[in-house]
Coordinates of C-alpha atoms in Angstrom, one line a residue:
M19 CA 237.3 204.9 157.9
N20 CA 240.3 202.6 157.7
S21 CA 238.0 199.6 158.5
L22 CA 235.6 200.7 155.7
K23 CA 238.4 201.0 153.2
Q24 CA 239.7 197.6 154.3
Q25 CA 236.3 196.0 154.0
Y26 CA 236.0 197.6 150.5
E27 CA 239.3 196.4 149.3
E28 CA 238.7 192.8 150.8
K29 CA 235.6 192.5 148.6
V30 CA 236.7 194.3 145.5
R31 CA 240.1 193.0 144.7
P32 CA 239.2 189.2 145.0
C33 CA 236.2 189.6 142.7
I34 CA 238.3 191.3 140.0
D35 CA 241.2 189.1 140.5
L36 CA 239.0 186.0 139.9
I37 CA 237.7 187.2 136.6
D38 CA 241.1 188.4 135.5
S39 CA 242.6 185.0 136.3
L40 CA 239.8 183.2 134.4
R41 CA 240.5 185.5 131.4
S42 CA 244.2 184.8 131.7
L43 CA 243.4 181.1 131.5
G44 CA 241.7 181.8 128.2
V45 CA 238.2 180.9 129.5
E46 CA 236.7 183.7 127.4
K47 CA 237.3 181.5 124.3
D48 CA 234.8 179.0 125.8
L49 CA 232.2 181.4 127.4
A50 CA 231.6 185.1 128.1
L51 CA 233.0 186.6 131.2
P52 CA 231.8 189.7 133.1
A53 CA 233.5 192.8 131.6
I54 CA 233.3 196.6 130.9
A55 CA 233.8 197.4 127.2
V56 CA 234.6 201.0 126.4
I57 CA 233.1 202.2 123.2
G58 CA 232.9 205.6 121.4
D59 CA 233.0 207.4 118.1
Q60 CA 236.4 208.6 116.8
S61 CA 237.7 211.6 118.7
S62 CA 235.1 211.1 121.5
G63 CA 237.8 211.4 124.2
K64 CA 237.8 207.6 124.9
S65 CA 241.7 207.4 125.1
S66 CA 241.8 210.4 127.4
V67 CA 239.4 208.7 129.9
L68 CA 241.5 205.6 129.9
E69 CA 244.6 207.5 130.3
A70 CA 243.2 209.4 133.3
L71 CA 242.1 206.2 134.9
S72 CA 245.4 204.2 134.3
G73 CA 247.9 207.0 134.7
V74 CA 249.7 206.1 131.5
A75 CA 249.8 207.6 128.1
L76 CA 248.1 205.4 125.4
P77 CA 248.3 205.7 121.7
R78 CA 246.8 208.9 120.3
G79 CA 246.4 210.6 117.0
S80 CA 243.9 211.0 114.2
G81 CA 241.8 208.3 112.7
I82 CA 241.8 204.8 114.2
V83 CA 244.3 204.6 117.1
T84 CA 243.0 201.6 118.9
R85 CA 243.3 198.8 116.3
C86 CA 243.0 195.8 118.6
P87 CA 240.8 195.2 121.7
L88 CA 242.9 196.3 124.8
E89 CA 242.3 194.7 128.0
L90 CA 243.4 197.2 130.6
K91 CA 243.9 195.5 134.0
M92 CA 244.5 198.1 136.9
K93 CA 245.5 196.9 140.2
R94 CA 245.9 199.1 143.2
K95 CA 249.1 198.8 145.2
K96 CA 249.9 200.0 148.6
E97 CA 251.3 203.5 149.1
G98 CA 255.0 203.6 148.5
E99 CA 255.2 200.4 146.3
Q100 CA 256.6 200.8 142.9
W101 CA 254.8 201.1 139.5
H102 CA 254.8 197.9 137.5
G103 CA 253.4 196.9 134.1
K104 CA 253.1 194.0 131.9
I105 CA 252.0 193.6 128.2
S106 CA 251.0 190.3 126.7
Y107 CA 249.5 189.2 123.3
Q108 CA 249.7 186.1 121.2
N109 CA 252.7 184.2 122.6
N110 CA 254.5 187.4 123.7
E111 CA 254.8 188.7 127.3
E112 CA 257.0 191.6 128.4
D113 CA 257.4 193.4 131.7
L114 CA 257.4 197.1 131.7
K115 CA 259.4 199.2 134.2
D116 CA 258.5 202.7 133.2
P117 CA 255.1 204.1 132.3
S118 CA 256.4 205.9 129.4
D119 CA 257.2 202.7 127.7
V120 CA 253.5 201.7 127.5
E121 CA 252.4 203.7 124.4
K122 CA 255.3 202.5 122.3
K123 CA 254.7 198.8 123.3
I124 CA 251.1 198.9 122.5
R125 CA 251.8 200.4 119.0
E126 CA 254.4 197.6 118.5
A127 CA 251.9 195.0 119.5
Q128 CA 249.1 196.5 117.2
D129 CA 251.5 196.5 114.2
K130 CA 252.4 192.8 114.8
M131 CA 248.7 191.8 115.2
A132 CA 246.9 194.1 112.7
G133 CA 249.8 194.9 110.4
V134 CA 251.6 198.1 110.0
G135 CA 249.1 200.9 109.0
V136 CA 245.4 201.3 109.7
G137 CA 244.0 197.8 109.7
I138 CA 242.3 196.2 112.8
S139 CA 242.4 192.9 114.5
D140 CA 240.0 191.2 116.9
E141 CA 242.8 189.5 118.9
L142 CA 243.3 190.9 122.4
I143 CA 246.2 192.8 123.8
S144 CA 246.5 192.6 127.6
L145 CA 248.0 195.5 129.5
E146 CA 248.5 195.1 133.3
I147 CA 249.3 198.1 135.5
A148 CA 250.0 197.9 139.1
S149 CA 250.3 201.2 141.0
P150 CA 249.2 203.1 144.2
D151 CA 247.6 205.6 141.9
V152 CA 245.1 203.4 139.9
P153 CA 241.7 201.9 140.8
D154 CA 241.0 198.1 141.1
L155 CA 239.4 197.9 137.7
T156 CA 239.5 196.0 134.4
L157 CA 238.3 197.6 131.2
I158 CA 238.4 196.5 127.6
D159 CA 239.1 199.3 125.1
L160 CA 237.6 198.9 121.7
P161 CA 238.4 200.7 118.4
G162 CA 236.7 204.1 117.8
I163 CA 233.8 203.9 115.4
A164 CA 234.8 205.2 112.0
R165 CA 232.3 206.5 109.5
V166 CA 234.6 207.1 106.5
A167 CA 237.6 205.1 105.4
V168 CA 240.9 207.2 105.0
K169 CA 243.8 206.4 102.8
G170 CA 245.1 203.0 103.4
Q171 CA 242.0 201.7 105.1
P172 CA 239.7 199.1 103.6
E173 CA 236.5 200.4 102.2
D174 CA 234.5 198.4 104.8
I175 CA 236.6 199.4 107.9
G176 CA 233.5 201.0 109.5
D177 CA 231.7 197.7 109.3
Q178 CA 234.7 195.8 110.5
I179 CA 234.9 198.0 113.6
K180 CA 231.1 197.6 114.3
R181 CA 231.3 193.8 114.0
L182 CA 234.1 193.8 116.4
I183 CA 232.3 195.9 118.9
Q184 CA 229.0 194.0 118.5
R185 CA 231.0 190.8 119.3
F186 CA 231.7 192.2 122.8
I187 CA 228.7 194.3 123.7
T188 CA 226.1 191.8 122.6
K189 CA 227.1 189.5 125.3
Q190 CA 224.8 189.8 128.3
E191 CA 228.0 189.7 130.6
T192 CA 229.3 192.9 129.2
I193 CA 228.7 196.4 130.5
S194 CA 228.9 199.0 127.7
L195 CA 230.8 202.2 128.7
V196 CA 229.7 204.7 126.1
V197 CA 232.0 207.7 125.8
V198 CA 230.2 210.8 124.2
P199 CA 231.6 214.4 123.9
C200 CA 229.5 217.1 125.4
N201 CA 229.6 219.2 122.4
V202 CA 227.6 216.8 120.2
D203 CA 224.1 215.7 120.1
I204 CA 224.0 212.6 122.2
A205 CA 221.1 211.1 120.3
T206 CA 223.1 211.1 117.0
T207 CA 226.1 209.3 118.4
E208 CA 226.8 205.8 116.7
A209 CA 228.3 204.4 120.0
L210 CA 225.0 205.0 121.9
K211 CA 222.9 203.8 119.1
M212 CA 224.9 200.5 119.0
A213 CA 224.5 200.1 122.7
Q214 CA 220.8 200.6 122.5
E215 CA 220.4 198.1 119.8
V216 CA 221.8 195.3 122.1
D217 CA 220.5 196.7 125.3
P218 CA 217.3 198.6 124.6
N219 CA 216.3 199.1 128.2
G220 CA 219.8 200.4 129.1
E221 CA 220.2 198.0 131.9
R222 CA 223.9 197.4 131.2
T223 CA 224.9 200.7 129.6
L224 CA 226.7 203.4 131.4
G225 CA 227.4 206.9 129.7
I226 CA 230.4 209.1 130.1
L227 CA 230.3 212.7 128.8
T228 CA 233.7 214.2 127.9
K229 CA 235.1 217.6 126.9
P230 CA 232.8 219.7 129.1
D231 CA 235.0 222.7 128.4
L232 CA 233.9 222.7 124.8
V233 CA 230.2 223.0 125.4
D234 CA 228.5 225.6 123.4
K235 CA 227.1 228.5 125.6
G236 CA 223.4 228.0 126.2
T237 CA 223.6 224.2 126.1
E238 CA 225.0 223.7 129.6
E239 CA 221.5 222.9 131.2
M240 CA 220.9 220.2 128.5
V241 CA 224.3 218.5 129.6
V242 CA 223.1 218.6 133.3
D243 CA 219.8 217.0 132.2
I244 CA 221.6 214.3 130.4
V245 CA 223.8 213.5 133.5
H246 CA 220.7 213.7 135.6
N247 CA 219.3 210.9 133.3
V248 CA 216.2 212.7 132.0
V249 CA 217.1 212.9 128.3
I250 CA 218.0 209.3 127.3
H251 CA 217.5 207.1 130.3
L252 CA 220.1 204.5 131.2
K253 CA 219.6 202.4 134.5
K254 CA 223.3 202.7 135.2
G255 CA 223.2 206.5 134.7
Y256 CA 225.9 209.0 133.4
M257 CA 229.2 210.5 134.6
I258 CA 231.0 213.5 133.4
V259 CA 234.8 214.1 133.3
K260 CA 237.3 216.5 132.0
C261 CA 240.6 215.0 130.8
R262 CA 243.7 216.5 129.3
G263 CA 243.2 218.2 126.0
Q264 CA 245.7 218.1 123.2
N265 CA 247.0 221.5 124.2
E266 CA 247.7 220.2 127.8
I267 CA 249.5 217.2 126.5
K268 CA 251.7 219.4 124.4
K269 CA 252.5 221.3 127.5
K270 CA 253.3 218.1 129.2
V271 CA 250.6 218.6 132.0
S272 CA 250.9 215.5 134.2
L273 CA 248.0 213.3 134.9
T274 CA 248.0 214.2 138.5
E275 CA 248.0 217.9 137.7
A276 CA 245.2 217.3 135.3
I277 CA 243.0 215.6 137.9
Q278 CA 243.5 218.7 140.2
K279 CA 242.5 220.9 137.4
E280 CA 239.5 218.8 136.6
K281 CA 238.3 219.2 140.1
A282 CA 238.7 222.8 140.2
F283 CA 236.9 223.1 136.8
F284 CA 233.7 221.5 138.1
K285 CA 233.8 223.0 141.5
D286 CA 234.0 226.5 140.0
H287 CA 231.5 226.0 137.1
A288 CA 228.3 227.8 137.2
Y289 CA 226.3 224.9 135.8
F290 CA 228.4 221.8 136.5
Q291 CA 229.1 222.4 140.1
I292 CA 226.0 220.6 141.0
L293 CA 227.2 217.5 139.2
H294 CA 230.5 217.6 141.2
D295 CA 228.6 218.0 144.5
E296 CA 226.3 215.0 143.6
G297 CA 229.2 212.8 142.8
Y298 CA 228.6 212.6 139.1
A299 CA 231.7 214.4 138.0
T300 CA 235.5 213.8 137.9
V301 CA 237.8 210.9 137.0
P302 CA 238.2 209.7 140.6
K303 CA 234.4 209.5 141.1
L304 CA 234.2 207.7 137.7
A305 CA 236.9 205.2 138.9
E306 CA 234.8 204.5 142.1
K307 CA 231.6 204.1 140.1
L308 CA 233.2 201.7 137.5
T309 CA 234.8 199.6 140.2
L310 CA 231.5 199.0 142.0
E311 CA 229.7 198.4 138.8
L312 CA 232.2 195.8 137.8
V313 CA 232.1 194.2 141.2
H314 CA 228.4 194.1 141.5
H315 CA 228.2 192.8 137.9
I316 CA 230.6 190.0 138.7
Q317 CA 228.7 189.1 141.9
R318 CA 225.5 188.8 139.9
S319 CA 227.0 186.8 137.2
L320 CA 229.0 184.2 139.2
P321 CA 226.2 181.8 140.0
R322 CA 225.4 181.6 136.2
L323 CA 229.1 181.4 135.3
E324 CA 229.5 178.3 137.5
E325 CA 226.5 176.8 135.7
Q326 CA 228.0 177.6 132.3
I327 CA 231.4 176.1 133.2
E328 CA 229.7 172.9 134.4
N329 CA 227.6 172.7 131.3
K330 CA 230.6 173.4 129.0
L331 CA 232.8 170.9 130.8
A332 CA 230.2 168.2 130.3
Q333 CA 229.9 169.1 126.6
T334 CA 233.6 169.1 126.1
Q335 CA 233.9 165.7 127.8
A336 CA 231.3 164.4 125.5
E337 CA 233.1 165.8 122.5
M338 CA 236.4 164.3 123.7
V339 CA 234.7 160.9 124.0
K340 CA 233.5 161.3 120.4
Y341 CA 237.0 162.0 119.1
G342 CA 238.6 159.2 121.1
K343 CA 242.1 158.8 122.3
E344 CA 245.3 159.7 120.3
P345 CA 247.0 156.6 118.8
P346 CA 250.1 155.7 121.1
A347 CA 253.6 156.2 119.8
D348 CA 254.9 152.7 120.6
A349 CA 254.5 150.3 117.7
T350 CA 253.3 147.4 119.8
E351 CA 250.8 149.7 121.6
R352 CA 249.6 151.0 118.2
I353 CA 248.7 147.6 117.1
G354 CA 246.8 146.9 120.3
F355 CA 245.1 150.3 120.0
L356 CA 244.0 149.4 116.4
I357 CA 242.7 146.0 117.5
D358 CA 240.7 147.6 120.2
R359 CA 239.0 150.1 117.9
V360 CA 238.2 147.5 115.3
T361 CA 236.9 145.0 117.9
A362 CA 234.7 147.7 119.4
F363 CA 233.4 148.6 115.9
T364 CA 232.5 145.0 114.9
Q365 CA 230.9 144.3 118.3
N366 CA 228.7 147.4 117.7
A367 CA 228.0 146.0 114.3
I368 CA 226.8 142.7 115.7
S369 CA 224.7 144.5 118.4
L370 CA 223.2 146.6 115.6
A371 CA 222.1 143.5 113.7
S372 CA 220.5 141.9 116.8
G373 CA 218.8 145.2 118.1
E374 CA 220.8 145.5 121.2
E375 CA 221.9 148.7 122.8
L376 CA 225.2 150.0 121.2
K377 CA 228.2 150.9 123.4
F378 CA 230.2 154.1 123.4
G379 CA 227.2 156.4 123.2
V380 CA 226.5 155.3 119.6
R381 CA 222.8 155.8 118.7
S382 CA 220.9 154.2 115.8
N383 CA 217.3 154.1 114.8
M384 CA 217.7 151.4 112.3
F385 CA 215.3 148.9 113.8
F386 CA 212.6 151.6 113.9
I387 CA 213.2 152.3 110.2
L388 CA 213.2 148.6 109.4
R389 CA 209.9 148.1 111.3
K390 CA 208.3 150.7 109.2
E391 CA 209.7 149.1 106.0
F392 CA 208.4 145.6 106.9
A393 CA 205.1 147.1 108.0
S394 CA 204.9 148.8 104.6
W395 CA 205.6 145.4 103.0
K396 CA 202.7 143.8 104.8
E397 CA 200.5 146.8 103.6
T398 CA 201.6 145.9 100.1
I399 CA 200.3 142.4 100.6
E400 CA 197.0 143.5 102.1
R401 CA 196.5 146.0 99.1
S402 CA 197.3 143.2 96.7
G403 CA 194.6 141.1 98.6
V404 CA 192.0 143.8 98.2
T405 CA 192.7 144.0 94.5
F406 CA 192.6 140.2 94.3
N407 CA 189.2 140.0 95.9
K408 CA 187.8 142.7 93.6
N409 CA 189.2 140.8 90.6
I410 CA 187.9 137.4 91.6
E411 CA 184.4 138.8 92.3
Q412 CA 184.3 140.0 88.7
E413 CA 185.9 136.9 87.2
V414 CA 183.8 134.2 89.0
A415 CA 180.7 135.8 87.6
Q416 CA 181.9 134.5 84.2
Y417 CA 183.0 131.1 85.6
E418 CA 180.0 129.2 84.3
Q419 CA 180.6 130.3 80.6
K420 CA 184.4 130.2 80.7
Y421 CA 185.6 127.5 83.1
R422 CA 182.8 125.2 84.3
G423 CA 183.1 121.7 83.0
R424 CA 181.3 118.5 84.1
E425 CA 181.4 119.3 87.8
L426 CA 178.2 119.8 89.7
P427 CA 177.3 123.2 91.3
G428 CA 179.4 123.7 94.4
F429 CA 182.5 122.2 93.0
I430 CA 185.4 124.3 91.8
N431 CA 187.7 123.7 88.9
Y432 CA 191.1 123.2 90.6
K433 CA 193.0 124.6 87.5
T434 CA 191.1 127.7 87.7
F435 CA 191.6 128.1 91.4
E436 CA 195.5 127.4 91.0
G437 CA 195.7 129.8 88.0
M438 CA 194.2 132.7 89.8
V439 CA 196.3 132.2 93.0
Q440 CA 199.5 131.9 91.0
E441 CA 198.8 135.0 88.9
Q442 CA 198.3 137.0 92.1
I443 CA 201.4 135.7 93.9
K444 CA 203.7 136.6 90.9
Q445 CA 202.6 140.1 91.2
L446 CA 204.1 140.3 94.7
E447 CA 207.6 139.1 93.6
E448 CA 209.1 142.2 92.3
P449 CA 207.9 144.4 95.1
A450 CA 209.5 141.9 97.5
I451 CA 212.9 142.4 95.6
L452 CA 212.4 146.0 95.6
K453 CA 211.9 146.0 99.5
L454 CA 215.2 143.9 99.8
K455 CA 217.1 146.6 97.9
E456 CA 215.6 149.3 100.0
V457 CA 216.5 147.5 103.2
A458 CA 220.0 146.7 101.9
E459 CA 220.6 150.4 101.3
I460 CA 219.4 151.3 104.8
V461 CA 221.6 148.8 106.4
K462 CA 224.6 150.0 104.4
K463 CA 224.0 153.6 105.5
E464 CA 223.7 152.6 109.1
L465 CA 227.0 150.6 109.0
F466 CA 228.7 153.5 107.2
K467 CA 227.6 155.8 110.0
L468 CA 228.8 153.3 112.6
A469 CA 232.3 153.1 110.9
Q470 CA 232.5 156.9 110.7
H471 CA 231.7 157.2 114.4
S472 CA 233.9 154.4 115.5
F473 CA 236.9 155.5 113.6
V474 CA 236.7 159.3 113.8
G475 CA 239.9 160.8 112.7
F476 CA 241.2 157.8 110.7
P477 CA 240.1 158.3 107.1
N478 CA 242.0 155.1 105.8
L479 CA 240.3 152.9 108.5
I480 CA 236.9 154.4 107.7
K481 CA 237.4 153.8 103.9
A482 CA 238.6 150.2 104.5
A483 CA 235.6 149.5 106.7
Q484 CA 233.1 151.1 104.1
L485 CA 234.7 149.1 101.2
K486 CA 234.2 145.9 103.1
I487 CA 230.6 146.9 104.0
E488 CA 229.8 147.7 100.4
A489 CA 231.3 144.5 99.0
I490 CA 229.4 142.3 101.6
R491 CA 226.2 144.2 100.9
K492 CA 226.4 143.3 97.2
E493 CA 227.3 139.6 98.1
K494 CA 224.5 139.2 100.5
E495 CA 222.0 141.0 98.5
I496 CA 222.5 138.5 95.7
A497 CA 222.1 135.6 98.1
A498 CA 219.0 137.1 99.5
E499 CA 217.4 137.8 96.1
S500 CA 218.1 134.2 95.2
L501 CA 216.3 133.0 98.4
L502 CA 213.4 135.4 97.8
R503 CA 212.9 134.2 94.1
T504 CA 213.1 130.6 95.4
Q505 CA 210.4 131.4 97.9
F506 CA 208.1 132.8 95.2
K507 CA 208.8 129.7 93.1
M508 CA 207.7 127.5 95.9
E509 CA 204.6 129.6 96.4
L510 CA 203.5 128.7 92.9
I511 CA 203.0 125.2 94.4
V512 CA 199.7 125.7 96.0
Y513 CA 200.0 124.1 99.3
T514 CA 199.1 124.4 103.1
Q515 CA 198.4 122.1 105.8
D516 CA 194.7 120.7 105.6
A517 CA 194.0 121.8 109.1
T518 CA 195.3 125.2 108.6
Y519 CA 193.3 125.6 105.4
S520 CA 190.0 124.2 106.9
K521 CA 190.4 126.5 109.9
K522 CA 190.9 129.5 107.6
L523 CA 188.0 128.5 105.2
G524 CA 185.7 128.0 108.2
K525 CA 186.5 131.5 109.5
R526 CA 185.9 132.9 106.0
R527 CA 182.5 131.2 105.7
R528 CA 181.4 132.6 109.1
E529 CA 182.4 136.0 107.9
D530 CA 180.4 135.4 104.8
E531 CA 177.3 134.4 106.8
Q532 CA 177.6 137.6 108.9
E533 CA 177.7 139.6 105.8
Y534 CA 174.7 137.8 104.5
I535 CA 172.7 138.4 107.7
G536 CA 173.8 142.0 107.7
F537 CA 172.3 142.5 104.2
G538 CA 169.1 140.5 105.0
S539 CA 167.9 137.1 103.5
L540 CA 166.5 138.7 100.4
Q541 CA 167.5 136.6 97.3
V542 CA 167.8 138.3 94.0
V543 CA 168.7 137.3 90.6
K544 CA 171.9 139.2 89.6
K545 CA 172.9 140.1 86.1
S546 CA 176.5 139.5 85.0
T547 CA 178.7 141.8 83.0
N548 CA 177.5 140.4 79.7
N549 CA 173.8 140.9 80.7
T550 CA 173.3 137.0 81.3
T551 CA 171.4 136.0 84.2
T552 CA 173.0 134.2 87.0
S553 CA 170.9 131.8 89.0
V554 CA 170.7 131.6 92.7
D555 CA 172.3 128.1 92.7
T556 CA 175.2 129.3 90.5
R557 CA 175.6 132.4 92.7
A558 CA 176.1 130.1 95.7
T559 CA 178.7 128.1 93.8
L560 CA 180.6 131.3 92.9
K561 CA 180.5 132.6 96.4
E562 CA 181.9 129.2 97.6
M563 CA 184.7 129.6 95.0
M564 CA 185.5 133.1 96.3
N565 CA 185.7 131.9 99.9
H566 CA 188.2 129.3 98.8
L567 CA 190.3 131.7 97.0
K568 CA 190.2 134.4 99.7
S569 CA 191.0 131.9 102.4
Y570 CA 194.1 130.6 100.6
Y571 CA 195.4 134.1 99.8
R572 CA 195.1 135.0 103.5
I573 CA 197.4 131.9 104.3
V574 CA 199.9 132.9 101.5
G575 CA 199.9 136.6 102.6
Q576 CA 200.6 135.7 106.2
R577 CA 203.5 133.4 105.1
L578 CA 205.0 136.1 102.7
A579 CA 204.5 138.8 105.3
D580 CA 206.7 136.9 107.7
Q581 CA 209.1 135.1 105.4
I582 CA 210.3 138.0 103.2
P583 CA 211.5 140.0 106.2
L584 CA 213.1 136.9 107.7
V585 CA 215.1 136.3 104.6
I586 CA 216.1 140.0 104.3
R587 CA 217.1 140.3 108.0
Y588 CA 219.0 137.1 108.1
Q589 CA 221.1 137.9 105.0
M590 CA 221.4 141.7 105.3
L591 CA 221.9 141.9 109.1
Q592 CA 223.0 138.7 110.7
E593 CA 225.1 137.2 107.9
S594 CA 226.5 140.6 106.8
T595 CA 227.7 141.7 110.2
T596 CA 229.1 138.4 111.1
Q597 CA 231.1 138.4 107.8
L598 CA 232.1 142.0 108.5
Q599 CA 233.5 141.2 111.8
R600 CA 235.5 138.2 110.3
E601 CA 236.9 140.3 107.5
M602 CA 237.7 143.3 109.7
L603 CA 239.8 141.1 112.1
Q604 CA 241.4 139.3 109.3
M605 CA 242.6 142.6 107.8
L606 CA 244.6 143.3 111.0
Q607 CA 246.9 140.4 110.2
D608 CA 248.6 142.5 107.6
K609 CA 251.0 144.4 109.8
E610 CA 252.3 146.4 106.8
K611 CA 248.9 148.2 106.6
T612 CA 248.7 149.0 110.2
E613 CA 250.5 152.4 110.0
A614 CA 248.3 153.3 106.9
L615 CA 245.1 152.5 108.8
L616 CA 246.2 154.5 111.8
L617 CA 247.1 157.7 109.7
E618 CA 245.1 160.4 111.6
N619 CA 243.2 163.3 109.9
C620 CA 245.1 166.6 110.9
S621 CA 241.8 168.4 111.5
I622 CA 240.6 165.8 114.0
K623 CA 244.0 165.7 115.7
N624 CA 243.8 169.5 116.1
A625 CA 240.2 169.3 117.2
R626 CA 241.2 166.8 120.0
L627 CA 244.1 169.1 121.0
H628 CA 241.7 172.0 121.2
L629 CA 239.2 170.1 123.3
Q630 CA 241.9 168.9 125.7
K631 CA 243.1 172.5 126.1
C632 CA 239.5 173.7 126.6
H633 CA 238.8 171.0 129.1
M634 CA 242.1 172.0 131.0
R635 CA 241.0 175.7 131.0
L636 CA 237.5 174.9 132.3
S637 CA 238.8 172.5 134.9
K638 CA 241.1 175.1 136.3
A639 CA 238.3 177.7 136.1
R640 CA 236.0 175.4 138.1
I641 CA 238.7 174.9 140.8
R642 CA 239.2 178.7 141.1
L643 CA 235.5 179.3 141.4
M644 CA 235.2 176.7 144.1
E645 CA 238.1 178.3 146.0
F646 CA 236.5 181.7 145.6
S647 CA 233.1 180.4 147.0
M648 CA 234.8 178.6 149.9
N649 CA 236.6 181.6 151.3
T650 CA 235.3 184.5 153.2
Y651 CA 234.4 186.6 150.2
S652 CA 230.8 185.9 149.8
F653 CA 229.7 187.2 146.5
K654 CA 226.1 186.4 147.1
S655 CA 225.7 188.6 150.2
A656 CA 228.3 191.3 149.8
Q657 CA 227.1 194.9 150.1
L658 CA 229.8 197.2 149.0
Q659 CA 230.3 200.8 150.0
C660 CA 232.8 203.2 148.5
P661 CA 235.6 204.6 150.8
S662 CA 235.7 208.4 150.7

């Protein structure tokens, strides 16, 4: 028996201590920990159950008594060792020497956290009790579910309490301990209904029936059926207990005496004796059941908890990189810090312009966007070419009447050719300028984002960089527009290398022959738009003219398809980022502005501090989990048995 008890305590205490230590680190701010949450409607006997388990009196009364979540950590001490208690909340911590002090200290804590009166708070009060008379167990007591607000309570007090309870029991790591009086219809209790909403299969819900001495005659068998799990099925089942009533408290019946009376009640009860014999009744049996449930729950949760901690640590580290380091206090070091940040930003800006990978985890899809923009520019040219081809096919049919002079068939009037080409090129000028403005806006936005990422937490530095980016954008946009308009003026000079033109014209003629073969060699006399007849010879002349026009437009189109993006990229990317680098570094020469530039945003400073604390908590938690895994308490293979 002693070896069995020793084995039990060797496996139980370390598991519970591990989770308690993680909770004391504050890890629950970052991720959910295995826990048992006690919930129940008002006057369900919830406080009586906790008193019976802990051996100390907790706040009692009508209405809402538990106004803050109470973490009740019970640690069994060896026989003969003294009782010890400790209460902690917010930044307060106090040792307790006498069990009679507990109720008063909890009320004081609730008044400080939830205000004097009947309000509630979601901040946790931690009560630690070490005694030979308590089980190794940690429970979280939650406010009783209120249906109607009483004097002094907010109208939505019921909703507030439900939201608080849901915050705990929704977590998959939490076992819901639902306390229900025997003298009410269990199916109508709000607490069980809430537990079923978040745990419809009852896999992590355990029911406790209280007040069996108040059961109406004739309903005892129904209570037995509930505990036997045949009315509303819960995989963890039910227990039944009889705690001190209000009359016994007034008579100052001790908790030890109450436990003896409880045992006698069940053993002598005509209906409930079977529940006692089967181990479903009394507070001591409940304590054993809860301890085993918690330890098994912890064992099952630990592998996932390890994974969660690793993932959260990686996420926290990534966030810390995003917020960067805090500026040093030393004046000289601060200048060096500023130079490093600005240099990193300008180097990334240069890399952004050249399409290279950016440092420090920065991501940009700018070149993908620009490729789409320049591809759409090429599509604009091609659409213009299609329109041009349709227009010249209509116009050349009227060529004989309007333009033909003394030249023989097969010769083209150069002025006509030049005029038609120039007219088409002019139509592309404004779309090119519009494309410049669109790209300039894209580049500005990407550089703005880069500044925000590079100078997180330094609003003055971000603003200074963005002002320079905007000023440079305007300057380079004007320069680029001037170059583009010059390009279009040059394109009005109809020119290309003879060899290039001859090659393009030859290709066009071969395409024309293929079209001719495809339609067959049938020659027809075609009517023009004004019903005049166009001869076969004239038609040949006009086809030759179209070949010349289409061939030259292809050359111009290819030239503009490349040249316009080159001008835009050169001015809006290369030139802009080079000038930005120069001006940002020149700005650092003004030492009087250094302090203003390094003025940090309070929210970012607080966020960095929060992340640092989170990282420290999680790092300590990982170490404790590793230590636990390495010792002899194997949570993966432990098969616990209860000592008698």
